[in-house]
Coordinates of C-alpha atoms and ligand atoms in Angstrom, one line a residue:
Chain A
X16 CA 31.4 3.2 13.5
X17 CA 30.8 -0.3 12.2
X18 CA 27.9 -1.1 14.5
X19 CA 25.7 -4.0 13.4
X20 CA 22.8 -2.9 11.3
X21 CA 19.4 -3.9 12.6
X22 CA 17.1 -5.2 9.9
X23 CA 14.2 -5.7 12.3
X24 CA 14.3 -2.1 13.4
X25 CA 14.3 -1.0 9.8
X26 CA 11.3 -3.2 9.0
X27 CA 9.3 -2.0 12.0
X28 CA 10.1 1.7 11.2
X29 CA 8.7 1.0 7.7
X30 CA 5.7 -0.8 9.1
X31 CA 4.9 2.1 11.4
X32 CA 5.3 4.7 8.7
X33 CA 3.2 2.7 6.3
X34 CA 0.5 2.2 8.9
X35 CA 0.3 5.9 9.6
X36 CA 0.2 6.6 5.9
X37 CA -2.7 4.1 5.4
X38 CA -4.8 5.5 8.2
X39 CA -4.5 8.9 6.5
X40 CA -5.3 7.7 3.1
X41 CA -9.0 8.4 2.4
X42 CA -9.3 5.6 -0.1
X43 CA -8.0 2.9 2.3
X44 CA -10.4 4.0 5.0
X45 CA -13.3 4.2 2.6
X46 CA -12.8 0.8 1.0
X47 CA -11.8 -1.0 4.2
X48 CA -14.3 0.5 6.6
X49 CA -16.8 2.9 5.2
X50 CA -18.2 0.8 2.3
X51 CA -18.6 -2.4 4.2
X52 CA -20.1 -0.6 7.1
X53 CA -22.6 1.2 4.8
X54 CA -23.7 -2.0 3.3
X55 CA -24.0 -3.6 6.7
X56 CA -26.0 -0.7 8.1
X57 CA -28.3 -0.7 5.1
X58 CA -28.9 -4.4 5.2
X59 CA -29.0 -4.4 8.9
X60 CA -31.9 -2.0 8.9
X61 CA -33.7 -3.5 5.9
X62 CA -33.6 -6.8 7.8
X63 CA -34.8 -5.0 10.9
X64 CA -32.3 -7.2 12.8
X65 CA -33.8 -10.3 11.4
X66 CA -35.2 -11.7 8.1
X67 CA -38.8 -11.4 7.3
X68 CA -40.1 -14.1 5.1
X69 CA -43.1 -13.5 2.9
X70 CA -44.9 -16.7 2.4
X71 CA -48.2 -17.1 0.6
X72 CA -50.6 -19.8 1.7
X73 CA -52.1 -21.5 -1.4
X74 CA -55.9 -21.2 -1.7
X75 CA -57.4 -24.5 -0.6
X76 CA -54.6 -25.2 1.9
X77 CA -55.6 -26.4 5.4
X78 CA -55.4 -23.4 7.7
X79 CA -56.3 -24.9 11.1
X80 CA -53.2 -26.9 11.9
X81 CA -50.2 -26.7 14.2
X82 CA -47.8 -26.1 11.4
X83 CA -49.4 -22.7 10.4
X84 CA -49.7 -21.8 14.0
X85 CA -46.1 -22.6 14.8
X86 CA -44.9 -20.7 11.7
X87 CA -46.8 -17.6 12.8
X88 CA -45.4 -17.9 16.2
X89 CA -41.8 -17.7 15.0
X90 CA -42.2 -14.0 14.1
X91 CA -40.0 -14.6 11.1
X92 CA -42.6 -15.7 8.7
X93 CA -45.3 -13.4 7.4
X94 CA -48.1 -15.6 6.0
X95 CA -50.6 -14.2 3.5
X96 CA -53.6 -16.4 3.4
X97 CA -56.1 -14.8 1.1
X98 CA -54.2 -14.2 -2.2
X99 CA -55.3 -15.7 -5.5
X100 CA -53.4 -18.4 -7.2
X101 CA -52.7 -16.1 -10.2
X102 CA -51.3 -13.3 -8.0
X103 CA -49.2 -15.7 -6.0
X104 CA -47.6 -17.1 -9.1
X105 CA -46.7 -13.6 -10.3
X106 CA -45.4 -12.4 -7.0
X107 CA -43.4 -15.6 -6.7
X108 CA -41.7 -15.0 -10.0
X109 CA -40.8 -11.4 -8.9
X110 CA -39.6 -12.6 -5.6
X111 CA -42.2 -10.6 -3.8
X112 CA -43.1 -13.9 -2.1
X113 CA -40.2 -15.9 -0.9
X114 CA -42.2 -19.1 -1.1
X115 CA -45.6 -20.5 -1.3
X116 CA -46.8 -23.1 1.1
X117 CA -49.8 -25.5 1.2
X118 CA -50.7 -27.9 3.9
X119 CA -52.8 -31.1 3.4
X120 CA -54.3 -33.2 6.0
X121 CA -53.2 -36.8 5.5
X122 CA -56.3 -38.9 5.3
X123 CA -54.3 -42.0 6.0
X124 CA -53.1 -41.1 9.5
X125 CA -49.4 -40.4 10.2
X126 CA -47.8 -38.1 9.5
X127 CA -50.9 -36.0 10.2
X128 CA -50.0 -33.4 7.6
X129 CA -48.1 -33.0 4.4
X130 CA -46.4 -29.7 4.0
X131 CA -45.7 -28.7 0.4
X132 CA -43.3 -25.8 -0.1
X133 CA -42.5 -24.1 -3.4
X134 CA -39.5 -21.8 -3.3
X135 CA -38.6 -19.2 -5.9
X136 CA -35.2 -18.7 -7.6
X137 CA -35.9 -15.0 -7.3
X138 CA -35.3 -15.2 -3.6
X139 CA -33.1 -18.2 -2.9
X140 CA -31.4 -16.8 0.1
X141 CA -34.7 -16.2 1.9
X142 CA -35.8 -19.6 0.6
X143 CA -32.9 -21.2 2.4
X144 CA -33.8 -19.4 5.6
X145 CA -37.3 -20.6 5.3
X146 CA -36.0 -24.1 4.8
X147 CA -34.2 -24.0 8.1
X148 CA -37.1 -22.3 9.8
X149 CA -39.5 -25.0 8.5
X150 CA -37.1 -27.8 9.6
X151 CA -36.9 -26.3 13.0
X152 CA -40.7 -25.9 13.4
X153 CA -41.3 -29.4 12.0
X154 CA -38.6 -30.8 14.2
X155 CA -40.1 -29.3 17.3
X156 CA -43.7 -30.3 16.5
X157 CA -42.6 -33.8 15.9
X158 CA -40.9 -34.1 19.2
X159 CA -43.8 -32.5 21.0
X160 CA -46.1 -35.2 19.7
X161 CA -43.6 -37.8 20.9
X162 CA -44.5 -39.9 17.9
X163 CA -42.0 -41.5 15.7
X164 CA -41.5 -39.2 12.8
X165 CA -40.7 -39.6 9.2
X166 CA -37.0 -40.2 8.8
X167 CA -36.5 -37.7 6.1
X168 CA -37.5 -34.9 8.4
X169 CA -35.1 -35.9 11.1
X170 CA -32.3 -36.2 8.6
X171 CA -32.8 -32.6 7.4
X172 CA -33.4 -31.1 10.7
X173 CA -31.0 -28.2 11.1
X174 CA -30.2 -26.0 14.0
X175 CA -33.1 -23.7 14.2
X176 CA -31.0 -20.7 15.0
X177 CA -32.3 -17.4 13.8
X178 CA -30.5 -16.6 10.6
X179 CA -30.5 -12.9 10.0
X180 CA -29.6 -11.0 6.9
X181 CA -26.6 -9.6 8.8
X182 CA -25.3 -13.2 9.2
X183 CA -25.1 -13.5 5.5
X184 CA -24.1 -9.9 4.6
X185 CA -21.4 -9.3 7.1
X186 CA -19.0 -12.0 6.1
X187 CA -19.5 -11.0 2.5
X188 CA -18.7 -7.4 3.3
X189 CA -15.7 -8.5 5.3
X190 CA -14.4 -10.5 2.4
X191 CA -14.9 -7.5 0.1
X192 CA -13.1 -5.2 2.6
X193 CA -10.1 -7.6 2.7
X194 CA -10.1 -7.9 -1.1
X195 CA -10.0 -4.1 -1.7
X196 CA -7.4 -3.5 1.0
X197 CA -5.3 -6.3 -0.3
X198 CA -5.5 -5.5 -4.0
X199 CA -6.0 -1.7 -4.3
X200 CA -3.9 -0.8 -1.3
X201 CA -0.9 -2.9 -2.2
X202 CA -1.1 -2.0 -5.9
X203 CA -1.2 1.7 -5.3
X204 CA 1.4 1.9 -2.6
X205 CA 4.1 -0.1 -4.4
X206 CA 3.4 1.7 -7.7
X207 CA 3.5 5.1 -6.0
X208 CA 6.7 4.3 -4.1
X209 CA 8.3 3.2 -7.3
X210 CA 7.0 6.0 -9.5
X211 CA 7.8 8.8 -7.1
X212 CA 11.3 7.4 -6.5
X213 CA 10.6 6.8 -2.8
X214 CA 12.0 3.3 -3.2
X215 CA 15.1 4.7 -4.9
X216 CA 15.8 6.9 -1.8
X217 CA 15.2 3.8 0.4
X218 CA 17.7 1.9 -1.7
X219 CA 20.3 4.6 -0.8
X220 CA 19.9 3.4 2.9
X221 CA 21.1 0.0 4.1
X222 CA 17.5 -1.3 4.2
X223 CA 16.9 -4.7 2.5
X224 CA 14.3 -5.2 -0.1
X225 CA 12.7 -7.9 2.0
X226 CA 12.4 -5.4 4.8
X227 CA 10.5 -3.0 2.6
X228 CA 8.0 -5.7 1.4
X229 CA 7.7 -7.1 4.9
X230 CA 7.2 -3.7 6.6
X231 CA 4.5 -2.8 4.0
X232 CA 2.8 -6.2 4.5
X233 CA 2.8 -5.9 8.3
X234 CA 1.2 -2.5 8.1
X235 CA -1.4 -3.5 5.6
X236 CA -2.3 -6.8 7.3
X237 CA -2.5 -5.0 10.6
X238 CA -4.8 -2.4 9.1
X239 CA -7.0 -5.0 7.4
X240 CA -7.3 -7.1 10.6
X241 CA -8.2 -4.1 12.7
X242 CA -10.7 -3.1 10.1
X243 CA -12.2 -6.7 10.2
X244 CA -12.3 -6.6 14.0
X245 CA -14.1 -3.3 13.9
X246 CA -16.6 -4.5 11.4
X247 CA -17.3 -7.7 13.4
X248 CA -17.7 -5.7 16.6
X249 CA -20.1 -3.2 15.1
X250 CA -22.0 -6.0 13.4
X251 CA -22.3 -7.9 16.6
X252 CA -23.3 -5.2 19.0
X253 CA -25.3 -3.0 16.7
X254 CA -26.9 -5.6 14.4
X255 CA -26.8 -8.8 16.4
X256 CA -24.4 -10.5 14.1
X257 CA -24.2 -14.1 15.3
X258 CA -20.9 -15.1 16.8
X259 CA -21.6 -18.6 17.9
X260 CA -18.6 -19.3 20.0
X261 CA -17.9 -15.7 21.0
X262 CA -14.3 -14.7 21.1
X263 CA -13.2 -18.0 19.6
X264 CA -15.3 -17.4 16.6
X265 CA -13.8 -13.9 16.3
X266 CA -10.3 -15.3 16.4
X267 CA -11.1 -17.9 13.8
X268 CA -12.6 -15.2 11.6
X269 CA -9.4 -13.1 12.0
X270 CA -7.3 -16.1 11.1
X271 CA -9.3 -16.5 7.9
X272 CA -9.1 -12.7 7.3
X273 CA -5.3 -13.0 7.6
X274 CA -5.1 -15.8 5.0
X275 CA -7.5 -13.8 2.8
X276 CA -5.6 -10.5 2.9
X277 CA -2.3 -12.2 2.3
X278 CA -3.6 -13.9 -0.8
X279 CA -5.3 -10.7 -2.1
X280 CA -2.1 -8.7 -1.5
X281 CA -0.5 -11.1 -4.0
X282 CA -2.9 -9.8 -6.6
X283 CA -1.9 -6.3 -5.5
X284 CA 1.8 -7.0 -6.1
X285 CA 0.9 -8.3 -9.6
X286 CA -1.2 -5.2 -10.4
X287 CA 1.6 -2.8 -9.2
X288 CA 4.0 -4.6 -11.5
X289 CA 1.7 -4.6 -14.5
X290 CA 0.4 -1.0 -14.2
X291 CA 2.1 1.4 -16.6
X292 CA 0.6 4.5 -15.0
X293 CA -1.3 5.4 -12.0
X294 CA -4.5 5.6 -13.9
X295 CA -4.3 2.0 -15.1
X296 CA -4.3 0.7 -11.6
X297 CA -8.0 1.0 -10.9
X298 CA -9.1 -0.7 -14.1
X299 CA -6.7 -3.6 -13.7
X300 CA -7.6 -3.9 -10.0
X301 CA -11.3 -3.8 -10.9
X302 CA -10.8 -6.7 -13.4
X303 CA -9.6 -8.7 -10.4
X304 CA -12.0 -7.4 -7.7
X305 CA -15.3 -6.8 -9.5
X306 CA -15.9 -10.3 -10.6
X307 CA -15.2 -11.6 -7.2
X308 CA -17.3 -8.9 -5.6
X309 CA -20.2 -9.9 -7.8
X310 CA -19.7 -13.7 -8.2
X311 CA -18.3 -14.8 -4.8
X312 CA -21.5 -14.6 -2.8
X313 CA -20.9 -11.2 -1.3
X314 CA -24.6 -10.2 -1.6
X315 CA -26.3 -13.3 -2.9
X316 CA -25.7 -16.9 -2.2
X317 CA -23.9 -18.3 -5.2
X318 CA -26.7 -20.9 -5.4
X319 CA -28.8 -18.1 -6.8
X320 CA -26.7 -17.9 -9.9
X321 CA -27.5 -19.7 -13.1
X322 CA -25.8 -23.1 -13.2
X323 CA -23.4 -22.1 -16.0
X324 CA -22.1 -19.3 -13.8
X325 CA -21.5 -21.3 -10.7
X326 CA -18.3 -23.0 -11.8
X327 CA -16.8 -19.6 -12.3
X328 CA -17.9 -18.6 -8.8
X329 CA -16.4 -21.7 -7.4
X330 CA -13.1 -20.9 -9.0
X331 CA -12.7 -17.6 -7.2
X332 CA -10.7 -17.3 -3.9
X333 CA -13.2 -14.8 -2.4
X334 CA -15.9 -17.4 -2.7
X335 CA -14.0 -19.7 -0.3
X336 CA -13.2 -16.9 2.1
X337 CA -16.9 -15.9 2.3
X338 CA -17.9 -19.5 2.6
X339 CA -15.5 -20.2 5.4
X340 CA -16.3 -17.0 7.2
X341 CA -20.1 -17.9 7.2
X342 CA -19.5 -21.4 8.3
X343 CA -17.2 -20.2 11.1
X344 CA -19.4 -17.4 12.3
X345 CA -22.9 -18.9 11.9
X346 CA -22.4 -22.6 12.1
X347 CA -19.6 -22.4 14.7
X348 CA -17.2 -24.4 12.5
X349 CA -13.6 -24.6 13.6
X350 CA -10.7 -23.8 11.2
X351 CA -10.2 -27.5 10.7
X352 CA -13.8 -27.8 9.5
X353 CA -13.1 -25.3 6.7
X354 CA -9.8 -26.8 5.8
X355 CA -10.9 -27.3 2.2
X356 CA -11.7 -23.6 1.8
X357 CA -8.4 -22.7 3.4
X358 CA -6.6 -25.1 1.2
X359 CA -8.1 -23.6 -2.0
X360 CA -7.2 -20.1 -0.8
X361 CA -3.6 -21.2 -0.1
X362 CA -3.4 -22.8 -3.6
X363 CA -4.5 -19.4 -5.0
X364 CA -1.9 -17.8 -2.8
X365 CA 1.0 -19.9 -4.1
X366 CA -0.1 -19.4 -7.7
X367 CA -0.5 -15.6 -7.4
X368 CA 2.8 -15.1 -5.6
X369 CA 4.6 -17.1 -8.2
X370 CA 3.1 -14.6 -10.8
X371 CA 4.0 -11.7 -8.5
X372 CA 7.6 -12.7 -8.3
X373 CA 7.8 -12.6 -12.1
X374 CA 5.9 -9.3 -12.6
X375 CA 6.9 -7.2 -9.6
X376 CA 9.2 -4.3 -10.5
X377 CA 11.3 -2.3 -8.1
X378 CA 12.2 0.6 -10.5
Chain B
X18 CA 47.5 19.0 -2.0
X19 CA 48.6 15.7 -3.6
X20 CA 49.4 14.1 -0.2
X21 CA 45.8 14.4 1.0
X22 CA 43.9 11.3 1.6
X23 CA 41.4 10.2 -1.1
X24 CA 38.1 9.1 0.4
X25 CA 36.6 8.3 -3.0
X26 CA 38.6 6.9 -5.8
X27 CA 37.2 6.5 -9.3
X28 CA 39.3 4.9 -12.0
X29 CA 38.4 4.4 -15.6
X30 CA 34.7 4.4 -14.9
X31 CA 32.6 3.4 -17.9
X32 CA 28.8 3.2 -18.1
X33 CA 26.8 2.2 -21.2
X34 CA 23.1 2.3 -21.4
X35 CA 22.6 -0.2 -24.2
X36 CA 24.6 1.3 -27.1
X37 CA 24.8 4.7 -25.5
X38 CA 28.0 5.5 -23.8
X39 CA 27.0 7.9 -21.0
X40 CA 30.3 7.7 -19.0
X41 CA 33.5 7.1 -20.9
X42 CA 36.5 6.4 -18.6
X43 CA 36.2 8.8 -15.8
X44 CA 39.0 8.9 -13.2
X45 CA 39.2 11.2 -10.2
X46 CA 39.8 11.2 -6.5
X47 CA 37.7 13.0 -3.9
X48 CA 39.8 14.1 -0.8
X49 CA 38.6 13.8 2.7
X50 CA 36.7 16.8 4.0
X51 CA 36.6 18.8 0.8
X52 CA 33.7 20.0 -1.2
X53 CA 34.1 18.4 -4.6
X54 CA 32.1 19.7 -7.5
X55 CA 31.0 17.9 -10.7
X56 CA 30.2 20.5 -13.3
X57 CA 28.7 20.0 -16.7
X58 CA 25.8 20.5 -19.1
X59 CA 22.7 18.4 -19.2
X60 CA 23.3 14.8 -20.0
X61 CA 27.0 15.0 -19.3
X62 CA 26.8 12.0 -17.0
X63 CA 27.0 13.6 -13.6
X64 CA 24.0 11.9 -12.1
X65 CA 25.1 8.6 -13.6
X66 CA 28.5 8.9 -12.1
X67 CA 27.2 9.9 -8.7
X68 CA 24.7 7.1 -8.5
X69 CA 27.3 4.5 -9.4
X70 CA 29.4 5.8 -6.5
X71 CA 26.3 5.7 -4.3
X72 CA 25.9 2.0 -5.3
X73 CA 22.4 2.7 -6.8
X74 CA 23.4 1.9 -10.4
X75 CA 25.7 -0.7 -11.8
X76 CA 28.8 0.3 -13.8
X77 CA 29.9 -1.2 -17.1
X78 CA 33.6 -1.2 -16.1
X79 CA 36.2 0.5 -14.0
X80 CA 36.8 0.6 -10.3
X81 CA 35.2 2.7 -7.6
X82 CA 36.3 2.7 -4.0
X83 CA 34.5 4.6 -1.3
X84 CA 36.4 4.9 2.0
X85 CA 38.3 1.9 0.8
X86 CA 35.2 -0.1 0.1
X87 CA 34.4 -1.5 -3.3
X88 CA 31.0 -0.5 -4.7
X89 CA 30.5 -3.9 -6.2
X90 CA 31.1 -6.0 -3.1
X91 CA 30.5 -3.7 -0.2
X92 CA 27.4 -1.8 -1.2
X93 CA 25.8 -2.2 2.2
X94 CA 28.8 -1.0 4.1
X95 CA 29.1 2.0 1.8
X96 CA 25.4 2.9 2.3
X97 CA 26.0 3.1 6.0
X98 CA 28.6 5.8 5.7
X99 CA 27.2 8.0 3.0
X100 CA 24.2 10.3 2.8
X101 CA 22.4 10.7 -0.5
X102 CA 20.3 13.4 -2.0
X103 CA 19.0 12.4 -5.3
X104 CA 18.3 14.7 -8.2
X105 CA 14.8 13.4 -8.3
X106 CA 13.3 11.7 -5.3
X107 CA 10.0 11.5 -3.4
X108 CA 9.1 10.7 0.1
X109 CA 6.7 8.4 1.7
X110 CA 3.1 9.8 1.1
X111 CA 0.9 11.2 3.9
X112 CA 3.7 11.7 6.4
X113 CA 4.9 14.9 7.9
X114 CA 8.6 15.9 8.1
X115 CA 9.1 14.6 11.6
X116 CA 7.6 11.2 10.7
X117 CA 9.7 11.0 7.6
X118 CA 12.9 11.6 9.6
X119 CA 11.8 9.0 12.1
X120 CA 11.3 6.6 9.3
X121 CA 14.8 7.3 7.9
X122 CA 16.4 7.0 11.3
X123 CA 14.8 3.5 11.4
X124 CA 16.1 2.7 7.9
X125 CA 19.6 3.8 8.8
X126 CA 19.3 2.1 12.2
X127 CA 20.3 5.1 14.2
X128 CA 18.6 7.1 17.0
X129 CA 18.5 10.8 16.2
X130 CA 16.2 13.5 17.3
X131 CA 14.1 14.4 14.3
X132 CA 13.5 17.9 15.5
X133 CA 17.2 18.5 15.9
X134 CA 17.8 17.3 12.4
X135 CA 15.2 19.8 11.2
X136 CA 16.8 22.5 13.2
X137 CA 20.1 21.8 11.4
X138 CA 18.4 22.9 8.1
X139 CA 16.3 25.6 9.7
X140 CA 13.0 23.8 9.1
X141 CA 11.8 23.3 12.7
X142 CA 8.7 25.5 11.9
X143 CA 7.7 23.0 9.3
X144 CA 7.9 19.9 11.5
X145 CA 4.2 19.0 11.0
X146 CA 4.1 19.9 7.3
X147 CA 4.0 17.3 4.5
X148 CA 6.9 17.2 2.1
X149 CA 4.8 18.3 -0.9
X150 CA 3.6 21.4 1.0
X151 CA 7.2 22.7 1.1
X152 CA 8.7 25.3 -1.3
X153 CA 11.5 24.2 -3.6
X154 CA 14.2 25.5 -1.3
X155 CA 12.6 23.9 1.7
X156 CA 12.4 20.6 -0.1
X157 CA 16.1 20.7 -0.9
X158 CA 16.9 21.5 2.7
X159 CA 14.7 18.7 3.9
X160 CA 16.4 16.3 1.5
X161 CA 19.8 17.5 2.9
X162 CA 18.5 16.8 6.5
X163 CA 17.7 13.2 5.4
X164 CA 21.3 12.8 4.2
X165 CA 22.7 13.8 7.6
X166 CA 20.7 11.3 9.7
X167 CA 23.4 8.6 9.8
X168 CA 26.2 11.1 10.5
X169 CA 27.8 10.1 7.2
X170 CA 31.4 10.5 6.2
X171 CA 30.4 11.7 2.8
X172 CA 27.2 13.3 1.4
X173 CA 26.3 13.4 -2.2
X174 CA 24.1 16.3 -3.4
X175 CA 22.8 16.2 -6.9
X176 CA 21.9 19.7 -8.1
X177 CA 20.7 20.8 -4.7
X178 CA 20.4 24.5 -5.8
X179 CA 18.7 24.1 -9.1
X180 CA 15.5 26.1 -9.2
X181 CA 16.2 28.1 -6.1
X182 CA 16.3 31.9 -5.8
X183 CA 19.6 33.6 -5.1
X184 CA 19.1 33.9 -1.4
X185 CA 18.0 30.3 -1.0
X186 CA 21.0 29.3 -3.0
X187 CA 23.4 31.3 -0.8
X188 CA 21.8 30.0 2.3
X189 CA 22.3 26.5 1.0
X190 CA 25.9 27.2 0.3
X191 CA 26.3 28.3 3.9
X192 CA 24.6 25.1 5.1
X193 CA 26.8 23.0 2.9
X194 CA 29.9 24.8 4.0
X195 CA 28.9 24.2 7.6
X196 CA 28.4 20.5 7.0
X197 CA 31.8 20.3 5.5
X198 CA 33.3 22.3 8.5
X199 CA 31.8 19.7 10.8
X200 CA 34.0 17.1 9.1
X201 CA 31.9 15.7 6.3
X202 CA 33.1 15.3 2.7
X203 CA 30.7 16.8 0.2
X204 CA 30.3 15.8 -3.4
X205 CA 28.0 18.1 -5.3
X206 CA 26.9 18.5 -8.9
X207 CA 25.8 21.8 -10.4
X208 CA 25.3 23.8 -13.6
X209 CA 26.2 27.1 -12.0
X210 CA 29.8 28.3 -12.4
X211 CA 29.5 30.9 -9.7
X212 CA 28.4 28.2 -7.3
X213 CA 31.3 26.0 -8.2
X214 CA 33.7 28.9 -7.9
X215 CA 32.5 30.0 -4.4
X216 CA 31.5 26.7 -2.8
X217 CA 33.8 24.0 -4.2
X218 CA 37.3 23.3 -3.1
X219 CA 37.9 21.4 -6.3
X220 CA 35.8 20.9 -9.4
X221 CA 35.8 18.5 -12.3
X222 CA 34.3 19.6 -15.6
X223 CA 32.4 16.7 -17.2
X224 CA 31.3 16.7 -20.8
X225 CA 29.8 13.9 -22.7
X226 CA 31.0 11.4 -20.2
X227 CA 34.6 12.6 -19.9
X228 CA 36.5 14.8 -17.5
X229 CA 37.9 17.7 -19.5
X230 CA 39.4 19.6 -16.5
X231 CA 39.9 19.0 -12.8
X232 CA 41.5 21.4 -10.3
X233 CA 40.7 24.1 -7.7
X234 CA 38.6 26.9 -9.2
X235 CA 41.4 29.4 -8.6
X236 CA 43.9 27.3 -10.4
X237 CA 41.6 26.7 -13.4
X238 CA 41.1 30.4 -13.7
X239 CA 44.8 31.2 -13.3
X240 CA 45.6 28.6 -16.0
X241 CA 43.2 30.2 -18.3
X242 CA 44.6 33.7 -17.7
X243 CA 48.1 32.4 -18.1
X244 CA 47.1 31.2 -21.5
X245 CA 46.5 34.8 -22.5
X246 CA 42.7 34.8 -22.1
X247 CA 40.9 38.1 -21.6
X248 CA 37.3 38.7 -21.0
X249 CA 35.7 40.6 -23.8
X250 CA 33.6 42.9 -21.6
X251 CA 35.1 44.9 -18.8
X252 CA 34.5 43.3 -15.5
X253 CA 32.4 45.4 -13.1
X254 CA 33.0 45.2 -9.4
X255 CA 29.5 43.8 -8.9
X256 CA 27.0 41.8 -11.0
X257 CA 23.2 41.7 -11.3
X258 CA 23.0 39.1 -8.7
X259 CA 24.8 41.2 -6.2
X260 CA 22.2 43.9 -7.0
X261 CA 19.4 41.5 -6.3
X262 CA 20.8 40.3 -3.1
X263 CA 21.5 43.8 -2.0
X264 CA 17.9 44.9 -2.7
X265 CA 16.2 41.8 -1.2
X266 CA 18.4 40.9 1.8
X267 CA 20.1 37.7 2.6
X268 CA 17.8 36.2 5.2
X269 CA 16.1 32.8 4.9
X270 CA 13.2 33.6 2.8
X271 CA 10.7 30.7 2.9
Ligands
ATP30 N1 18.5 4.8 -17.2 C1 19.0 5.3 -18.3 N2 18.8 4.7 -19.5 C2 19.3 5.2 -20.6 N3 20.0 6.3 -20.7 C3 20.2 7.0 -19.6 C4 19.7 6.6 -18.4 N4 20.0 7.5 -17.4 C5 20.7 8.4 -18.1 N5 20.8 8.2 -19.4 C6 21.5 9.0 -20.4 O1 22.8 9.1 -19.9 C7 23.3 10.5 -20.2 C8 23.8 11.0 -18.9 O2 22.7 11.2 -18.0 P1 22.9 11.8 -16.6 O3 21.6 11.8 -15.9 O4 24.0 11.2 -15.9 O5 23.3 13.3 -16.9 P2 23.5 14.6 -16.0 O6 24.9 15.0 -16.2 O7 23.1 14.2 -14.6 O8 22.5 15.6 -16.6 P3 21.6 16.7 -15.9 O9 22.5 17.9 -15.7 O10 20.5 17.0 -16.9 O11 21.1 16.2 -14.6 C9 22.1 11.2 -20.8 O12 22.3 11.3 -22.1 C10 20.9 10.3 -20.5 O13 20.0 10.4 -21.5
MG31 MG1 21.8 14.9 -13.3

């Protein structure tokens, strides 16, 4: 009768049950998969698979030059050559133009042309894309001419890879998906298990508390990572999301996702402990998720925020997850290259779990 | 009777909730393979006592041994040999009955066939149903199924028949008797005297945290009659419940 009790078996039984339960819970599926995918689809189609940059050419600019020709050839830039100065300024303010460009012939020889670009804070993301396009174009032109080029151009030459809206949007949506699964999912399930006395019935079995937490965590992390993989795969095959190093990039992204969801689950544990009733969970969770959703560069680069807001953005864990994801996916960075972002997330993790241990309630 | 082996032994059990004294020095033994009833009004301390024996609550003082194991030091060993039905409990959300039983067999670390467990409580037709879709009686039967998973020596049933119709109640009695006949000791709480009288081998009356009587139902009644008690109303050979059962039949209803 006194056979040895198997804690691993208990943990796995719980993980399996929890995973089943999650896949049947509409809110988990909506937040983890549906919302992110909807945004990805919407932005994927708006972007038409790639960014279109609206650039006005200033009246009086030189038009017959290799730079204009090369920009037109990229297919990314839509040049408007006959707008008035007044109209250009207005549109620029509204973000209808992403930038205005004017090219002057250099009367003194080399470089042959000066390219003046004015970006707009109304469209900083596209501005950044234009910057990389310009650098690419200029870099190519300079090498074609085989002439020594101005050093500053070389220094800022970036990889002229096509940066699509999806490359920005997908990592942000992935971060958001992980955040909601981690916070809402964890908060709701532990609150519900406690409130509905499910935990109490568990306690009448020989299962350890650590097995309950671990089993839940395995299920939730598994679900979040499968969701992330699904989003990445859809993004890649349907919308040409850039995965520079293929499978390696995917694995790196999943490792980041794992770190992210573990940290966010810490918030979930805290919320489940603080919530007095089921209806207080969404507001408390929103206090945690909404600012990150808005301020962590999910939709806009945080560079687009006013400077007083940026320090707040830079304090949030999701900012670093998004940042690391984009670097890994688009720039092909390895995990070691984003160690700073990972470190900040881990610091958040340690902090939040310290709070969770204090606030978490079993009954 | 006195030479029977006690499988549960409770001595001077006291439980305070803050200033409130919910249990005030209870002592009783539960013998192996009997159905032992704790009877008493709301708030008497039945659930408190039961959950202390089940190692789910701490006691203020006293000693409780379950199969020779101390609730304070051997909680985990005790949990492996008991089955527990709580007065109020919920089950993991979004899972059907089979999946819940699979979960519990994992939690108890045993391999049982979930469908066989359901068959024991006559719920095999509801295998794919969710717990919250069950009727009250079905819920109680399912809860009893979860108590049987680890083939326990003792099961604790806290008001299993409250809120059930007369047929469902009698069917549950049959089920409980069958479980006892298969060698399991049963500890049950109830408010219903008829239930205690027909189902329990011995009963303890608990009031305000104290045991005021403990014996077999027969003996308690005989004692009362011996003291010269007489019922005011003439006793009929049947009561209203018998009428109801006679009219509606005795089959499983749900
Ligand atoms: N967690 C608790 N904190 C404070 N008081 C409690 C707690 N649990 C029970 N009590 C009190 O202890 C007394 C006994 O409660 P208990 O639940 O044991 O009664 P019971 O006999 O099971 O009643 P019922 O028949 O209504 O189920 C009650 O007065 C109750 O209010
Ligand atoms: Mg009770």
